[in-house]
PDB file of C-alpha atoms and ligand atoms in Angstrom:
ATOM      1  CA  MET A   1      48.786 -21.772 -66.998  1.00  0.00           C
ATOM      2  CA  ARG A   2      49.539 -19.109 -69.610  1.00  0.00           C
ATOM      3  CA  LEU A   3      47.322 -19.275 -72.663  1.00  0.00           C
ATOM      4  CA  VAL A   4      46.557 -17.192 -75.714  1.00  0.00           C
ATOM      5  CA  LEU A   5      43.083 -17.501 -77.256  1.00  0.00           C
ATOM      6  CA  LEU A   6      43.290 -16.663 -80.940  1.00  0.00           C
ATOM      7  CA  GLY A   7      40.411 -16.313 -83.379  1.00  0.00           C
ATOM      8  CA  PRO A   8      38.360 -13.798 -85.344  1.00  0.00           C
ATOM      9  CA  PRO A   9      35.775 -11.468 -83.742  1.00  0.00           C
ATOM     10  CA  GLY A  10      32.851 -13.536 -82.494  1.00  0.00           C
ATOM     11  CA  ALA A  11      34.764 -16.848 -82.520  1.00  0.00           C
ATOM     12  CA  GLY A  12      34.059 -17.397 -78.809  1.00  0.00           C
ATOM     13  CA  LYS A  13      37.300 -16.243 -77.181  1.00  0.00           C
ATOM     14  CA  GLY A  14      35.555 -14.330 -74.406  1.00  0.00           C
ATOM     15  CA  THR A  15      33.002 -17.103 -73.850  1.00  0.00           C
ATOM     16  CA  GLN A  16      35.691 -19.749 -73.415  1.00  0.00           C
ATOM     17  CA  ALA A  17      37.946 -17.429 -71.379  1.00  0.00           C
ATOM     18  CA  GLN A  18      35.156 -16.922 -68.815  1.00  0.00           C
ATOM     19  CA  TRP A  19      34.975 -20.657 -68.326  1.00  0.00           C
ATOM     20  CA  LEU A  20      38.781 -21.182 -68.284  1.00  0.00           C
ATOM     21  CA  THR A  21      39.051 -18.561 -65.561  1.00  0.00           C
ATOM     22  CA  GLU A  22      36.732 -20.541 -63.298  1.00  0.00           C
ATOM     23  CA  ARG A  23      38.255 -23.896 -64.190  1.00  0.00           C
ATOM     24  CA  TYR A  24      41.920 -22.997 -63.697  1.00  0.00           C
ATOM     25  CA  GLY A  25      41.659 -20.080 -61.256  1.00  0.00           C
ATOM     26  CA  VAL A  26      43.631 -17.654 -63.420  1.00  0.00           C
ATOM     27  CA  PRO A  27      42.329 -14.282 -64.651  1.00  0.00           C
ATOM     28  CA  GLN A  28      40.989 -13.465 -68.105  1.00  0.00           C
ATOM     29  CA  LEU A  29      43.018 -10.657 -69.636  1.00  0.00           C
ATOM     30  CA  SER A  30      40.815  -9.196 -72.357  1.00  0.00           C
ATOM     31  CA  THR A  31      42.395  -6.166 -74.000  1.00  0.00           C
ATOM     32  CA  GLY A  32      38.980  -5.355 -75.502  1.00  0.00           C
ATOM     33  CA  ASP A  33      37.412  -5.235 -72.002  1.00  0.00           C
ATOM     34  CA  MET A  34      40.331  -3.155 -70.676  1.00  0.00           C
ATOM     35  CA  LEU A  35      39.921  -0.662 -73.515  1.00  0.00           C
ATOM     36  CA  ARG A  36      36.129  -0.470 -73.083  1.00  0.00           C
ATOM     37  CA  ALA A  37      36.661   0.227 -69.366  1.00  0.00           C
ATOM     38  CA  ALA A  38      39.155   2.977 -70.245  1.00  0.00           C
ATOM     39  CA  VAL A  39      36.651   4.499 -72.708  1.00  0.00           C
ATOM     40  CA  ALA A  40      33.910   4.400 -70.057  1.00  0.00           C
ATOM     41  CA  ARG A  41      36.191   6.105 -67.498  1.00  0.00           C
ATOM     42  CA  GLY A  42      37.319   8.692 -70.063  1.00  0.00           C
ATOM     43  CA  THR A  43      41.039   8.158 -69.386  1.00  0.00           C
ATOM     44  CA  GLU A  44      43.725   9.280 -71.843  1.00  0.00           C
ATOM     45  CA  VAL A  45      43.972   5.727 -73.255  1.00  0.00           C
ATOM     46  CA  GLY A  46      40.177   5.620 -73.535  1.00  0.00           C
ATOM     47  CA  ARG A  47      40.041   8.929 -75.414  1.00  0.00           C
ATOM     48  CA  GLU A  48      42.647   7.665 -77.895  1.00  0.00           C
ATOM     49  CA  ALA A  49      41.031   4.253 -78.332  1.00  0.00           C
ATOM     50  CA  LYS A  50      37.365   5.275 -78.673  1.00  0.00           C
ATOM     51  CA  GLY A  51      37.260   6.333 -82.335  1.00  0.00           C
ATOM     52  CA  VAL A  52      39.621   3.554 -83.433  1.00  0.00           C
ATOM     53  CA  MET A  53      37.404   0.904 -81.824  1.00  0.00           C
ATOM     54  CA  GLU A  54      34.237   2.401 -83.281  1.00  0.00           C
ATOM     55  CA  ARG A  55      35.818   2.104 -86.751  1.00  0.00           C
ATOM     56  CA  GLY A  56      36.762  -1.531 -86.079  1.00  0.00           C
ATOM     57  CA  GLU A  57      40.474  -0.851 -86.463  1.00  0.00           C
ATOM     58  CA  LEU A  58      43.259  -1.867 -84.107  1.00  0.00           C
ATOM     59  CA  VAL A  59      44.473   0.402 -81.319  1.00  0.00           C
ATOM     60  CA  SER A  60      48.217   1.176 -81.496  1.00  0.00           C
ATOM     61  CA  ASP A  61      50.657  -1.506 -80.393  1.00  0.00           C
ATOM     62  CA  ASP A  62      52.334   0.933 -77.963  1.00  0.00           C
ATOM     63  CA  ILE A  63      49.156   1.533 -75.967  1.00  0.00           C
ATOM     64  CA  ILE A  64      48.177  -2.137 -75.916  1.00  0.00           C
ATOM     65  CA  ASN A  65      51.627  -3.419 -74.976  1.00  0.00           C
ATOM     66  CA  ARG A  66      51.795  -0.927 -72.125  1.00  0.00           C
ATOM     67  CA  ILE A  67      48.456  -1.923 -70.607  1.00  0.00           C
ATOM     68  CA  VAL A  68      49.238  -5.643 -70.855  1.00  0.00           C
ATOM     69  CA  ALA A  69      52.712  -5.240 -69.344  1.00  0.00           C
ATOM     70  CA  GLU A  70      51.176  -3.389 -66.366  1.00  0.00           C
ATOM     71  CA  ARG A  71      48.374  -5.898 -65.964  1.00  0.00           C
ATOM     72  CA  ILE A  72      50.528  -9.055 -65.893  1.00  0.00           C
ATOM     73  CA  ASP A  73      52.492  -7.684 -62.960  1.00  0.00           C
ATOM     74  CA  GLU A  74      49.396  -7.581 -60.764  1.00  0.00           C
ATOM     75  CA  PRO A  75      49.328 -10.234 -58.001  1.00  0.00           C
ATOM     76  CA  ASP A  76      46.412 -12.225 -59.443  1.00  0.00           C
ATOM     77  CA  CYS A  77      48.511 -12.993 -62.556  1.00  0.00           C
ATOM     78  CA  ALA A  78      51.314 -14.649 -60.588  1.00  0.00           C
ATOM     79  CA  SER A  79      50.202 -18.190 -61.427  1.00  0.00           C
ATOM     80  CA  GLY A  80      49.069 -17.435 -64.963  1.00  0.00           C
ATOM     81  CA  PHE A  81      46.463 -15.799 -67.194  1.00  0.00           C
ATOM     82  CA  ILE A  82      44.249 -16.293 -70.228  1.00  0.00           C
ATOM     83  CA  LEU A  83      45.021 -13.747 -72.928  1.00  0.00           C
ATOM     84  CA  ASP A  84      41.810 -12.947 -74.821  1.00  0.00           C
ATOM     85  CA  GLY A  85      42.299 -10.608 -77.804  1.00  0.00           C
ATOM     86  CA  PHE A  86      46.035 -10.128 -77.304  1.00  0.00           C
ATOM     87  CA  PRO A  87      48.407 -10.387 -79.105  1.00  0.00           C
ATOM     88  CA  ARG A  88      46.742  -9.235 -82.317  1.00  0.00           C
ATOM     89  CA  THR A  89      49.745  -8.197 -84.414  1.00  0.00           C
ATOM     90  CA  VAL A  90      53.178  -9.718 -84.884  1.00  0.00           C
ATOM     91  CA  ALA A  91      54.650  -6.666 -83.115  1.00  0.00           C
ATOM     92  CA  GLN A  92      52.429  -7.413 -80.082  1.00  0.00           C
ATOM     93  CA  ALA A  93      53.485 -11.078 -80.131  1.00  0.00           C
ATOM     94  CA  GLU A  94      57.122 -10.026 -80.143  1.00  0.00           C
ATOM     95  CA  ALA A  95      56.472  -7.607 -77.277  1.00  0.00           C
ATOM     96  CA  LEU A  96      54.749 -10.410 -75.347  1.00  0.00           C
ATOM     97  CA  ASP A  97      57.812 -12.614 -75.882  1.00  0.00           C
ATOM     98  CA  GLY A  98      59.934  -9.888 -74.326  1.00  0.00           C
ATOM     99  CA  MET A  99      57.563  -9.420 -71.368  1.00  0.00           C
ATOM    100  CA  LEU A 100      57.500 -13.151 -70.621  1.00  0.00           C
ATOM    101  CA  ALA A 101      61.252 -13.614 -71.041  1.00  0.00           C
ATOM    102  CA  ALA A 102      61.910 -10.739 -68.631  1.00  0.00           C
ATOM    103  CA  ARG A 103      59.766 -12.558 -66.039  1.00  0.00           C
ATOM    104  CA  SER A 104      61.205 -16.034 -66.786  1.00  0.00           C
ATOM    105  CA  GLN A 105      57.766 -17.114 -67.997  1.00  0.00           C
ATOM    106  CA  SER A 106      56.506 -18.798 -71.173  1.00  0.00           C
ATOM    107  CA  LEU A 107      53.267 -19.672 -72.954  1.00  0.00           C
ATOM    108  CA  ASP A 108      51.746 -23.136 -72.507  1.00  0.00           C
ATOM    109  CA  ALA A 109      49.668 -22.997 -75.685  1.00  0.00           C
ATOM    110  CA  VAL A 110      47.942 -20.838 -78.274  1.00  0.00           C
ATOM    111  CA  ILE A 111      44.376 -22.072 -78.730  1.00  0.00           C
ATOM    112  CA  GLU A 112      43.061 -21.231 -82.190  1.00  0.00           C
ATOM    113  CA  ILE A 113      39.246 -21.158 -82.330  1.00  0.00           C
ATOM    114  CA  ARG A 114      38.169 -21.774 -85.950  1.00  0.00           C
ATOM    115  CA  VAL A 115      34.771 -20.515 -87.084  1.00  0.00           C
ATOM    116  CA  ASP A 116      33.245 -19.910 -90.555  1.00  0.00           C
ATOM    117  CA  LYS A 117      32.871 -16.267 -91.529  1.00  0.00           C
ATOM    118  CA  ASP A 118      29.052 -16.425 -91.911  1.00  0.00           C
ATOM    119  CA  ALA A 119      28.613 -17.742 -88.374  1.00  0.00           C
ATOM    120  CA  LEU A 120      30.704 -14.892 -86.940  1.00  0.00           C
ATOM    121  CA  VAL A 121      28.303 -12.211 -88.101  1.00  0.00           C
ATOM    122  CA  GLU A 122      25.322 -14.125 -86.661  1.00  0.00           C
ATOM    123  CA  ARG A 123      27.092 -14.553 -83.330  1.00  0.00           C
ATOM    124  CA  ILE A 124      28.090 -10.928 -83.033  1.00  0.00           C
ATOM    125  CA  ALA A 125      24.631  -9.670 -84.015  1.00  0.00           C
ATOM    126  CA  GLY A 126      22.974 -11.691 -81.209  1.00  0.00           C
ATOM    127  CA  ARG A 127      25.475 -10.967 -78.464  1.00  0.00           C
ATOM    128  CA  PHE A 128      24.638  -9.111 -75.247  1.00  0.00           C
ATOM    129  CA  ALA A 129      26.130  -8.918 -71.757  1.00  0.00           C
ATOM    130  CA  CYS A 130      25.029  -8.261 -68.189  1.00  0.00           C
ATOM    131  CA  ALA A 131      25.567  -4.577 -67.376  1.00  0.00           C
ATOM    132  CA  LYS A 132      26.379  -5.414 -63.751  1.00  0.00           C
ATOM    133  CA  CYS A 133      28.784  -8.406 -63.893  1.00  0.00           C
ATOM    134  CA  GLY A 134      29.745  -8.604 -67.578  1.00  0.00           C
ATOM    135  CA  ALA A 135      28.565 -12.207 -68.123  1.00  0.00           C
ATOM    136  CA  GLY A 136      28.155 -12.806 -71.867  1.00  0.00           C
ATOM    137  CA  TYR A 137      25.022 -14.152 -73.589  1.00  0.00           C
ATOM    138  CA  HIS A 138      23.491 -14.699 -77.029  1.00  0.00           C
ATOM    139  CA  ASP A 139      19.862 -14.243 -78.119  1.00  0.00           C
ATOM    140  CA  THR A 140      19.779 -17.743 -79.669  1.00  0.00           C
ATOM    141  CA  PHE A 141      22.883 -19.667 -78.609  1.00  0.00           C
ATOM    142  CA  LYS A 142      23.179 -18.674 -74.954  1.00  0.00           C
ATOM    143  CA  PRO A 143      20.048 -17.015 -73.600  1.00  0.00           C
ATOM    144  CA  THR A 144      19.671 -16.253 -69.893  1.00  0.00           C
ATOM    145  CA  ARG A 145      17.970 -19.148 -68.059  1.00  0.00           C
ATOM    146  CA  LEU A 146      15.231 -16.811 -66.841  1.00  0.00           C
ATOM    147  CA  ALA A 147      14.183 -14.195 -69.420  1.00  0.00           C
ATOM    148  CA  GLY A 148      15.686 -10.804 -68.582  1.00  0.00           C
ATOM    149  CA  VAL A 149      17.657 -11.981 -65.524  1.00  0.00           C
ATOM    150  CA  CYS A 150      21.434 -12.613 -65.445  1.00  0.00           C
ATOM    151  CA  ASP A 151      22.282 -16.230 -64.479  1.00  0.00           C
ATOM    152  CA  GLN A 152      25.380 -15.103 -62.597  1.00  0.00           C
ATOM    153  CA  CYS A 153      24.323 -12.095 -60.536  1.00  0.00           C
ATOM    154  CA  GLY A 154      20.558 -11.695 -60.943  1.00  0.00           C
ATOM    155  CA  GLY A 155      21.078  -8.341 -62.699  1.00  0.00           C
ATOM    156  CA  THR A 156      18.279  -7.189 -64.983  1.00  0.00           C
ATOM    157  CA  GLU A 157      20.105  -4.670 -67.173  1.00  0.00           C
ATOM    158  CA  PHE A 158      21.909  -5.765 -70.300  1.00  0.00           C
ATOM    159  CA  VAL A 159      24.134  -4.005 -72.823  1.00  0.00           C
ATOM    160  CA  ARG A 160      25.110  -4.470 -76.458  1.00  0.00           C
ATOM    161  CA  ARG A 161      28.482  -3.337 -77.761  1.00  0.00           C
ATOM    162  CA  LYS A 162      28.699  -0.230 -79.914  1.00  0.00           C
ATOM    163  CA  ASP A 163      31.086  -1.933 -82.367  1.00  0.00           C
ATOM    164  CA  ASP A 164      28.710  -4.870 -82.963  1.00  0.00           C
ATOM    165  CA  ASN A 165      27.077  -3.316 -86.052  1.00  0.00           C
ATOM    166  CA  ALA A 166      27.374  -4.711 -89.591  1.00  0.00           C
ATOM    167  CA  GLU A 167      29.782  -2.056 -90.919  1.00  0.00           C
ATOM    168  CA  THR A 168      32.193  -2.211 -87.980  1.00  0.00           C
ATOM    169  CA  VAL A 169      32.089  -6.002 -87.896  1.00  0.00           C
ATOM    170  CA  ARG A 170      33.244  -6.039 -91.548  1.00  0.00           C
ATOM    171  CA  ALA A 171      36.180  -3.790 -90.654  1.00  0.00           C
ATOM    172  CA  ARG A 172      37.047  -5.970 -87.627  1.00  0.00           C
ATOM    173  CA  LEU A 173      37.062  -9.101 -89.776  1.00  0.00           C
ATOM    174  CA  GLU A 174      39.347  -7.377 -92.286  1.00  0.00           C
ATOM    175  CA  ALA A 175      41.691  -6.281 -89.524  1.00  0.00           C
ATOM    176  CA  TYR A 176      41.775  -9.876 -88.284  1.00  0.00           C
ATOM    177  CA  GLU A 177      42.666 -11.290 -91.712  1.00  0.00           C
ATOM    178  CA  ARG A 178      45.299  -8.672 -92.424  1.00  0.00           C
ATOM    179  CA  GLN A 179      46.940  -8.113 -89.048  1.00  0.00           C
ATOM    180  CA  THR A 180      46.109 -11.026 -86.723  1.00  0.00           C
ATOM    181  CA  ALA A 181      45.990 -14.144 -88.929  1.00  0.00           C
ATOM    182  CA  PRO A 182      49.785 -13.866 -89.530  1.00  0.00           C
ATOM    183  CA  LEU A 183      50.209 -14.824 -85.865  1.00  0.00           C
ATOM    184  CA  LEU A 184      49.240 -18.402 -86.730  1.00  0.00           C
ATOM    185  CA  PRO A 185      52.415 -19.184 -88.703  1.00  0.00           C
ATOM    186  CA  PHE A 186      54.369 -17.180 -86.080  1.00  0.00           C
ATOM    187  CA  TYR A 187      53.219 -19.501 -83.269  1.00  0.00           C
ATOM    188  CA  GLU A 188      52.988 -22.644 -85.444  1.00  0.00           C
ATOM    189  CA  ALA A 189      56.715 -22.352 -86.059  1.00  0.00           C
ATOM    190  CA  ARG A 190      57.142 -22.879 -82.312  1.00  0.00           C
ATOM    191  CA  GLY A 191      54.709 -25.770 -82.099  1.00  0.00           C
ATOM    192  CA  LEU A 192      52.375 -23.837 -79.782  1.00  0.00           C
ATOM    193  CA  VAL A 193      49.141 -23.762 -81.812  1.00  0.00           C
ATOM    194  CA  ARG A 194      46.279 -26.128 -80.910  1.00  0.00           C
ATOM    195  CA  ALA A 195      43.236 -25.680 -83.161  1.00  0.00           C
ATOM    196  CA  VAL A 196      39.676 -26.347 -82.006  1.00  0.00           C
ATOM    197  CA  ASP A 197      36.534 -26.506 -84.137  1.00  0.00           C
ATOM    198  CA  GLY A 198      34.635 -23.445 -82.909  1.00  0.00           C
ATOM    199  CA  MET A 199      31.549 -24.314 -84.997  1.00  0.00           C
ATOM    200  CA  GLN A 200      30.440 -26.805 -82.337  1.00  0.00           C
ATOM    201  CA  PRO A 201      28.072 -25.822 -79.519  1.00  0.00           C
ATOM    202  CA  ILE A 202      29.719 -23.847 -76.674  1.00  0.00           C
ATOM    203  CA  GLU A 203      29.986 -26.828 -74.290  1.00  0.00           C
ATOM    204  CA  GLN A 204      31.679 -28.973 -76.945  1.00  0.00           C
ATOM    205  CA  VAL A 205      34.238 -26.270 -77.715  1.00  0.00           C
ATOM    206  CA  THR A 206      34.902 -26.098 -73.978  1.00  0.00           C
ATOM    207  CA  ALA A 207      35.359 -29.893 -73.831  1.00  0.00           C
ATOM    208  CA  ALA A 208      37.779 -29.789 -76.789  1.00  0.00           C
ATOM    209  CA  ILE A 209      39.895 -27.123 -75.051  1.00  0.00           C
ATOM    210  CA  GLU A 210      39.837 -29.046 -71.789  1.00  0.00           C
ATOM    211  CA  LYS A 211      41.087 -32.154 -73.607  1.00  0.00           C
ATOM    212  CA  ILE A 212      43.955 -30.230 -75.201  1.00  0.00           C
ATOM    213  CA  LEU A 213      44.986 -28.751 -71.864  1.00  0.00           C
ATOM    214  CA  ALA A 214      44.785 -32.119 -70.114  1.00  0.00           C
ATOM    215  CA  GLN A 215      47.117 -33.637 -72.721  1.00  0.00           C
ATOM    216  CA  GLY A 216      49.655 -30.889 -72.216  1.00  0.00           C
ATOM    217  CA  ARG A 217      49.998 -31.464 -68.482  1.00  0.00           C
TER     218      ARG A 217
HETATM  219  P1  AP5 B 301      37.619  -7.397 -78.570  1.00  0.00           P
HETATM  220  O1  AP5 B 301      36.786  -6.990 -77.431  1.00  0.00           O
HETATM  221  O2  AP5 B 301      38.820  -8.247 -78.324  1.00  0.00           O
HETATM  222  O3  AP5 B 301      36.705  -8.032 -79.668  1.00  0.00           O
HETATM  223  P2  AP5 B 301      36.952  -9.163 -80.776  1.00  0.00           P
HETATM  224  O4  AP5 B 301      38.290  -9.769 -80.947  1.00  0.00           O
HETATM  225  O5  AP5 B 301      36.377  -8.538 -81.989  1.00  0.00           O
HETATM  226  O6  AP5 B 301      36.259 -10.365 -80.235  1.00  0.00           O
HETATM  227  P3  AP5 B 301      34.829 -10.433 -79.721  1.00  0.00           P
HETATM  228  O7  AP5 B 301      34.753 -10.011 -78.307  1.00  0.00           O
HETATM  229  O8  AP5 B 301      33.908  -9.747 -80.699  1.00  0.00           O
HETATM  230  O9  AP5 B 301      34.538 -11.976 -79.916  1.00  0.00           O
HETATM  231  P4  AP5 B 301      34.852 -13.249 -79.040  1.00  0.00           P
HETATM  232  O10 AP5 B 301      35.719 -14.161 -79.843  1.00  0.00           O
HETATM  233  O11 AP5 B 301      35.306 -12.911 -77.655  1.00  0.00           O
HETATM  234  O12 AP5 B 301      33.403 -13.887 -79.027  1.00  0.00           O
HETATM  235  P5  AP5 B 301      32.371 -14.111 -77.811  1.00  0.00           P
HETATM  236  O13 AP5 B 301      32.899 -15.125 -76.872  1.00  0.00           O
HETATM  237  O14 AP5 B 301      31.894 -12.823 -77.263  1.00  0.00           O
HETATM  238  O15 AP5 B 301      38.170  -6.101 -79.312  1.00  0.00           O
HETATM  239  C1  AP5 B 301      37.329  -4.985 -79.605  1.00  0.00           C
HETATM  240  C2  AP5 B 301      38.175  -3.855 -80.206  1.00  0.00           C
HETATM  241  O16 AP5 B 301      39.176  -3.414 -79.243  1.00  0.00           O
HETATM  242  C3  AP5 B 301      38.990  -4.208 -81.454  1.00  0.00           C
HETATM  243  O17 AP5 B 301      38.224  -4.079 -82.623  1.00  0.00           O
HETATM  244  C4  AP5 B 301      40.138  -3.190 -81.364  1.00  0.00           C
HETATM  245  O18 AP5 B 301      39.743  -1.921 -81.815  1.00  0.00           O
HETATM  246  C5  AP5 B 301      40.411  -3.112 -79.871  1.00  0.00           C
HETATM  247  N1  AP5 B 301      41.424  -4.068 -79.404  1.00  0.00           N
HETATM  248  C6  AP5 B 301      41.251  -5.065 -78.494  1.00  0.00           C
HETATM  249  N2  AP5 B 301      42.397  -5.742 -78.299  1.00  0.00           N
HETATM  250  C7  AP5 B 301      43.324  -5.161 -79.102  1.00  0.00           C
HETATM  251  C8  AP5 B 301      44.698  -5.442 -79.371  1.00  0.00           C
HETATM  252  N3  AP5 B 301      45.340  -6.458 -78.770  1.00  0.00           N
HETATM  253  N4  AP5 B 301      45.342  -4.641 -80.265  1.00  0.00           N
HETATM  254  C9  AP5 B 301      44.716  -3.628 -80.878  1.00  0.00           C
HETATM  255  N5  AP5 B 301      43.422  -3.319 -80.672  1.00  0.00           N
HETATM  256  C10 AP5 B 301      42.720  -4.089 -79.795  1.00  0.00           C
HETATM  257  O19 AP5 B 301      31.185 -14.803 -78.640  1.00  0.00           O
HETATM  258  C11 AP5 B 301      30.365 -14.061 -79.537  1.00  0.00           C
HETATM  259  C12 AP5 B 301      28.888 -14.477 -79.353  1.00  0.00           C
HETATM  260  O20 AP5 B 301      28.724 -15.810 -79.832  1.00  0.00           O
HETATM  261  C13 AP5 B 301      28.416 -14.488 -77.899  1.00  0.00           C
HETATM  262  O21 AP5 B 301      27.100 -13.983 -77.856  1.00  0.00           O
HETATM  263  C14 AP5 B 301      28.469 -15.962 -77.480  1.00  0.00           C
HETATM  264  O22 AP5 B 301      27.464 -16.267 -76.534  1.00  0.00           O
HETATM  265  C15 AP5 B 301      28.240 -16.679 -78.804  1.00  0.00           C
HETATM  266  N6  AP5 B 301      29.024 -17.920 -78.909  1.00  0.00           N
HETATM  267  C16 AP5 B 301      30.294 -18.149 -78.459  1.00  0.00           C
HETATM  268  N7  AP5 B 301      30.698 -19.417 -78.764  1.00  0.00           N
HETATM  269  C17 AP5 B 301      29.659 -19.981 -79.439  1.00  0.00           C
HETATM  270  C18 AP5 B 301      29.440 -21.290 -80.023  1.00  0.00           C
HETATM  271  N8  AP5 B 301      30.387 -22.242 -79.976  1.00  0.00           N
HETATM  272  N9  AP5 B 301      28.252 -21.514 -80.642  1.00  0.00           N
HETATM  273  C19 AP5 B 301      27.284 -20.548 -80.694  1.00  0.00           C
HETATM  274  N10 AP5 B 301      27.425 -19.310 -80.159  1.00  0.00           N
HETATM  275  C20 AP5 B 301      28.584 -19.028 -79.540  1.00  0.00           C
HETATM  276 ZN1   ZN B 302      25.290 -10.444 -64.178  1.00  0.00          ZN
END
């Protein structure tokens, strides 16, 4: 199972990837998470990416392509992966083609999660995650079952992302429209795109993706 999740910031890519990982036993490859980890560790990649991410712009294709190419060679990716936030430019999609071809692999589908612009801002503003295990939540749409306690690991510390402020979100949406939306015709031309209505509640989006994947098997 090799999937790309495509959609604007806040569409629900990470939320659905967490579920897909459990369901199909393949890892979630989130370039955003990889970059945030690099920033936290203060590596060379992290130092380069920090300011770019805080401005809501895209990190250079060279850096991103390198970290993905290294990651997909790790043993846990042997039977597949869910790409969450990559590719994000046509150059990255072309690089991914090259990486897969070199490994005699191919994509099963590109799942496009469609959400209205107004809903995106609301989703991003209410998002938080467990500091210990990374499980994602939302103040209104996905609260923890027990107030202040992570459902997954029992952790009691939570974090909000630095780039989830109104100004940066605007820049991220612009970057999506300008640089990432052109990937839709790129993958549509190959018949890979399967669109889901991301305005539905989380469980219904999950069910729609599951249905698509079941049809393709
Ligand atoms: P990244 O971390 O990839 O962020 P993003 O694409 O902006 O996406 P988000 O994580 O904001 O949204 P999501 O779609 O995963 O939504 P989520 O599931 O959390 O990238 C961050 C930065 O890193 C970029 O700006 C860039 O600088 C850099 N970067 C990363 N990859 C790069 C690349 N390939 N090239 C260049 N630069 C790169 O959901 C949002 C909230 O809504 C959650 O609280 C969730 O609980 C809730 N929610 C989800 N689904 C629903 C639903 N159906 N109904 C109600 N609420 C919902
Ligand atoms: Zn947790």
